[in-house]
Amino acid sequence: MTTQPMRVLVVDDEPLARARLCGLLSGLPLIDVVGEAGDGQAAIDACARLHPDAVLLDIAMPGMDGLAAARALANLQPRPAVVFCTAYDAHALSAFEAQALDYLVKPVRTERLAQALDKVRTYLAGRGAGRAAAQAGEPRARSQLCARLGGNLRMIPVDDIWFLQADEKYVVVHHARGEDLIEESLRSLETEFADRFVRIHRNCLVAREEITELRRSPEGHVHAVLRHGGAALEVSRRCLPHLRETLQQL
């Protein structure tokens, strides 16, 4: 992990909420609050100017809300890590679909904020490794995924993963040693590992080499039979044509 201070932008339309977050951040080590913003567009402008490592972002704001801002920030290079800080817990799924690293519900506790920033440090370390790999002409996809177990980390080799299933704000990783939860979006995993996993349903990605058969039930439903992982998995009608084409190319 880097020992350089993490550059953080605080975004909330309420000045008191920004002040409270800044106060919490001031008590954490290696944090540098580089700016504040009061709405989504101001956040985008500030990121383009200040290049923060992380953005603490409210959702309900006038004008451009936090979700729209997060989607726009995902297009920046390098992309800042986004951590939502909101008074509502109803937007968690949308937040992770917008590639947020974490989702904090107000009033934010210092311990929970510190955990979220630890995730940001992990992301920044991975981003740096990915940039170095790209410069060296190597693939950018990770070789392992990281699952948190309490205060511990478990590294899951991508080669050991059978399939990935979305479960609310988490993704369940089914692999050779069991199952683990990770806080990443299925969409971002599909993009990163497009050469390894194929989507069979809106909530499921399967390792291409795991699929041994597509089986149609008497009711007309199609299921993917896997080498490992137990029961066959349902294939949606929308995903079936692409899945068939992919399997024919293996």
Coordinates of C-alpha atoms in Angstrom, one line a residue:
M1 CA 0.0 0.0 0.0
T2 CA 1.1 3.5 -0.7
T3 CA 2.3 5.8 2.1
Q4 CA 1.3 8.9 0.2
P5 CA -1.8 10.8 1.6
M6 CA -5.0 9.9 -0.1
R7 CA -6.5 13.0 -1.9
V8 CA -10.2 13.2 -1.0
L9 CA -13.0 15.4 -2.4
V10 CA -16.1 15.8 -0.2
V11 CA -19.4 16.4 -2.1
D12 CA -22.7 17.2 -0.3
D13 CA -25.2 20.0 -0.8
E14 CA -25.4 20.6 2.9
P15 CA -22.5 22.6 4.3
L16 CA -22.9 21.0 7.8
A17 CA -22.7 17.5 6.3
R18 CA -19.5 18.5 4.5
A19 CA -18.1 19.9 7.6
R20 CA -18.8 16.8 9.6
L21 CA -17.2 14.5 7.0
C22 CA -14.2 16.8 6.9
G23 CA -13.9 16.6 10.6
L24 CA -14.0 12.8 10.6
L25 CA -11.4 12.7 7.8
S26 CA -9.1 15.0 9.8
G27 CA -8.8 12.4 12.5
L28 CA -7.7 9.6 10.1
P29 CA -4.1 9.1 9.0
L30 CA -2.8 9.9 5.5
I31 CA -5.9 11.8 4.3
D32 CA -5.7 15.1 2.5
V33 CA -9.1 16.8 1.8
V34 CA -8.3 18.6 -1.4
G35 CA -11.7 20.3 -1.9
E36 CA -15.5 20.4 -1.5
A37 CA -18.4 20.6 -3.8
G38 CA -22.2 21.1 -3.4
D39 CA -23.7 19.2 -6.3
G40 CA -22.9 16.7 -9.0
Q41 CA -21.7 19.0 -11.7
A42 CA -19.5 20.9 -9.3
A43 CA -18.0 17.5 -8.3
I44 CA -17.2 16.6 -11.9
D45 CA -15.6 20.0 -12.4
A46 CA -13.6 19.7 -9.2
C47 CA -12.3 16.2 -10.1
A48 CA -11.1 17.4 -13.5
R49 CA -9.2 20.2 -11.8
L50 CA -8.0 18.5 -8.6
H51 CA -7.6 14.9 -9.6
P52 CA -8.6 13.4 -6.2
D53 CA -8.0 9.7 -5.4
A54 CA -11.4 9.4 -3.8
V55 CA -14.8 11.2 -3.8
L56 CA -17.2 11.0 -0.8
L57 CA -20.4 11.6 -2.6
D58 CA -24.0 12.4 -1.5
I59 CA -26.8 11.0 -3.6
A60 CA -29.8 13.4 -3.1
M61 CA -28.6 16.7 -4.4
P62 CA -30.2 19.5 -6.5
G63 CA -29.4 19.4 -10.2
M64 CA -27.2 16.5 -11.1
D65 CA -27.6 13.9 -8.3
G66 CA -24.8 11.7 -7.0
L67 CA -25.7 8.6 -9.1
A68 CA -25.5 10.6 -12.3
A69 CA -22.2 12.2 -11.1
A70 CA -20.7 8.8 -10.3
R71 CA -21.5 7.5 -13.8
A72 CA -19.8 10.5 -15.3
L73 CA -16.8 10.2 -13.0
A74 CA -16.4 6.5 -14.1
N75 CA -15.3 7.9 -17.5
L76 CA -12.4 9.9 -16.1
Q77 CA -8.8 8.7 -16.5
P78 CA -7.6 7.9 -13.9
R79 CA -11.0 7.2 -12.4
P80 CA -11.4 8.3 -8.8
A81 CA -12.8 5.9 -6.3
V82 CA -16.4 6.8 -5.3
V83 CA -17.8 6.2 -1.8
F84 CA -21.5 7.2 -1.4
C85 CA -22.4 8.9 1.9
T86 CA -26.2 9.3 2.0
A87 CA -29.1 9.4 4.4
Y88 CA -31.0 6.7 2.5
D89 CA -30.2 3.0 2.1
A90 CA -32.6 2.4 -0.8
H91 CA -30.1 3.3 -3.5
A92 CA -27.4 0.7 -2.7
L93 CA -27.9 -1.5 -5.8
S94 CA -27.9 1.5 -8.1
A95 CA -24.8 2.8 -6.3
F96 CA -22.8 -0.4 -7.0
E97 CA -24.0 -0.5 -10.6
A98 CA -22.5 3.0 -10.8
Q99 CA -19.2 1.3 -9.8
A100 CA -19.1 2.8 -6.3
L101 CA -16.6 1.1 -3.9
D102 CA -18.8 1.5 -0.8
Y103 CA -22.1 2.9 0.5
L104 CA -22.2 4.7 3.8
V105 CA -25.5 5.7 5.5
K106 CA -25.6 8.9 7.5
P107 CA -24.7 9.6 10.2
V108 CA -21.4 8.2 9.1
R109 CA -19.3 6.5 11.8
T110 CA -15.6 7.0 12.0
E111 CA -14.9 3.2 12.0
R112 CA -17.1 2.7 9.0
L113 CA -15.5 5.5 7.1
A114 CA -12.1 4.1 7.8
Q115 CA -13.2 0.7 6.4
A116 CA -14.4 2.4 3.2
L117 CA -11.1 4.2 2.8
D118 CA -9.2 1.0 3.2
K119 CA -11.2 -0.3 0.2
V120 CA -10.2 2.8 -1.6
R121 CA -6.5 2.1 -0.8
T122 CA -6.9 -1.5 -2.2
Y123 CA -8.5 -0.1 -5.3
L124 CA -5.8 2.5 -5.8
A125 CA -3.1 -0.1 -5.4
G126 CA -4.8 -2.3 -8.0
R127 CA -5.2 0.7 -10.3
G128 CA -1.5 1.4 -10.1
A129 CA -0.7 -2.2 -10.8
G130 CA -3.0 -2.3 -13.8
R131 CA -1.4 0.9 -15.2
A132 CA 2.1 -0.7 -14.8
A133 CA 0.9 -3.9 -16.5
A134 CA -0.6 -1.9 -19.4
Q135 CA 2.7 0.0 -19.9
A136 CA 4.5 -3.3 -19.9
G137 CA 2.1 -4.7 -22.6
E138 CA 0.6 -7.2 -20.2
P139 CA -3.2 -7.9 -19.7
R140 CA -4.9 -5.5 -17.3
A141 CA -7.3 -8.0 -15.8
R142 CA -6.5 -9.1 -12.2
S143 CA -5.4 -12.6 -11.5
Q144 CA -7.2 -12.6 -8.1
L145 CA -10.4 -11.1 -6.5
C146 CA -10.3 -9.9 -2.9
A147 CA -13.0 -10.9 -0.4
R148 CA -13.2 -9.3 3.1
L149 CA -13.9 -11.6 6.0
G150 CA -14.3 -9.4 9.0
G151 CA -10.9 -7.7 9.3
N152 CA -9.2 -10.2 7.1
L153 CA -8.7 -10.5 3.3
R154 CA -9.1 -13.7 1.2
M155 CA -7.6 -13.8 -2.2
I156 CA -9.5 -15.8 -4.8
P157 CA -7.6 -16.9 -7.9
V158 CA -9.7 -16.0 -11.0
D159 CA -8.7 -19.4 -12.4
D160 CA -10.5 -21.1 -9.5
I161 CA -13.8 -19.3 -10.1
W162 CA -16.7 -21.2 -11.5
F163 CA -19.4 -18.6 -11.6
L164 CA -20.4 -15.2 -10.2
Q165 CA -23.9 -14.3 -9.0
A166 CA -25.3 -10.8 -8.1
D167 CA -27.0 -10.8 -4.7
E168 CA -28.3 -7.3 -3.9
K169 CA -25.3 -5.1 -3.4
Y170 CA -22.8 -8.0 -3.3
V171 CA -21.5 -10.6 -5.8
V172 CA -21.3 -14.2 -4.6
V173 CA -18.1 -15.8 -6.0
H174 CA -18.5 -19.6 -6.4
H175 CA -15.1 -21.1 -6.6
A176 CA -13.1 -24.3 -5.9
R177 CA -12.8 -23.6 -2.1
G178 CA -16.4 -22.5 -1.5
E179 CA -18.3 -19.2 -1.7
D180 CA -17.3 -15.7 -0.8
L181 CA -19.0 -12.2 -1.0
I182 CA -17.3 -9.3 -2.8
E183 CA -18.4 -5.7 -3.0
E184 CA -18.0 -5.2 -6.8
S185 CA -20.6 -4.9 -9.6
L186 CA -21.3 -7.8 -11.9
R187 CA -21.1 -5.3 -14.8
S188 CA -17.6 -4.2 -14.0
L189 CA -16.4 -7.8 -13.6
E190 CA -18.0 -8.7 -16.9
T191 CA -16.0 -5.9 -18.6
E192 CA -12.7 -6.7 -16.9
F193 CA -12.9 -10.5 -17.5
A194 CA -14.7 -10.5 -20.8
D195 CA -12.3 -13.1 -22.2
R196 CA -13.0 -15.5 -19.3
F197 CA -16.6 -15.2 -18.2
V198 CA -19.8 -15.1 -20.2
R199 CA -23.2 -13.7 -19.1
I200 CA -26.0 -16.3 -18.9
H201 CA -28.5 -14.2 -17.0
R202 CA -28.8 -10.6 -15.8
N203 CA -27.5 -11.7 -12.4
C204 CA -24.9 -14.4 -13.4
L205 CA -21.6 -14.8 -15.2
V206 CA -20.1 -18.2 -15.8
A207 CA -16.5 -19.2 -16.6
R208 CA -16.7 -20.2 -20.3
E209 CA -14.7 -23.5 -19.8
E210 CA -17.1 -24.5 -17.0
I211 CA -20.1 -24.9 -19.3
T212 CA -20.4 -28.5 -20.6
E213 CA -23.9 -28.5 -21.9
L214 CA -27.0 -26.4 -22.5
R215 CA -30.1 -28.4 -21.5
R216 CA -33.7 -27.5 -22.3
S217 CA -36.3 -28.5 -19.7
P218 CA -39.8 -29.9 -20.7
E219 CA -41.1 -26.5 -19.8
G220 CA -38.8 -24.9 -22.4
H221 CA -36.3 -23.3 -20.0
V222 CA -32.6 -23.6 -20.9
H223 CA -30.0 -24.3 -18.2
A224 CA -26.2 -24.4 -18.3
V225 CA -24.7 -27.5 -16.9
L226 CA -21.3 -26.9 -15.3
R227 CA -18.3 -29.1 -14.6
H228 CA -18.4 -27.9 -11.0
G229 CA -20.6 -26.0 -8.7
G230 CA -23.7 -28.2 -8.3
A231 CA -27.0 -27.5 -9.8
A232 CA -27.4 -26.3 -13.4
L233 CA -28.0 -22.5 -13.9
E234 CA -30.8 -20.9 -15.7
V235 CA -30.0 -19.1 -19.0
S236 CA -32.2 -16.2 -19.8
R237 CA -33.8 -15.9 -23.3
R238 CA -32.0 -12.6 -23.8
C239 CA -28.6 -14.1 -23.1
L240 CA -29.1 -17.4 -25.0
P241 CA -28.2 -16.3 -28.5
H242 CA -24.8 -14.8 -27.5
L243 CA -24.1 -17.7 -25.2
R244 CA -24.6 -20.2 -28.0
E245 CA -22.4 -18.2 -30.3
T246 CA -19.7 -18.0 -27.6
L247 CA -19.7 -21.7 -27.0
Q248 CA -19.5 -22.5 -30.7
Q249 CA -16.2 -20.5 -30.8
L250 CA -14.5 -22.3 -27.9

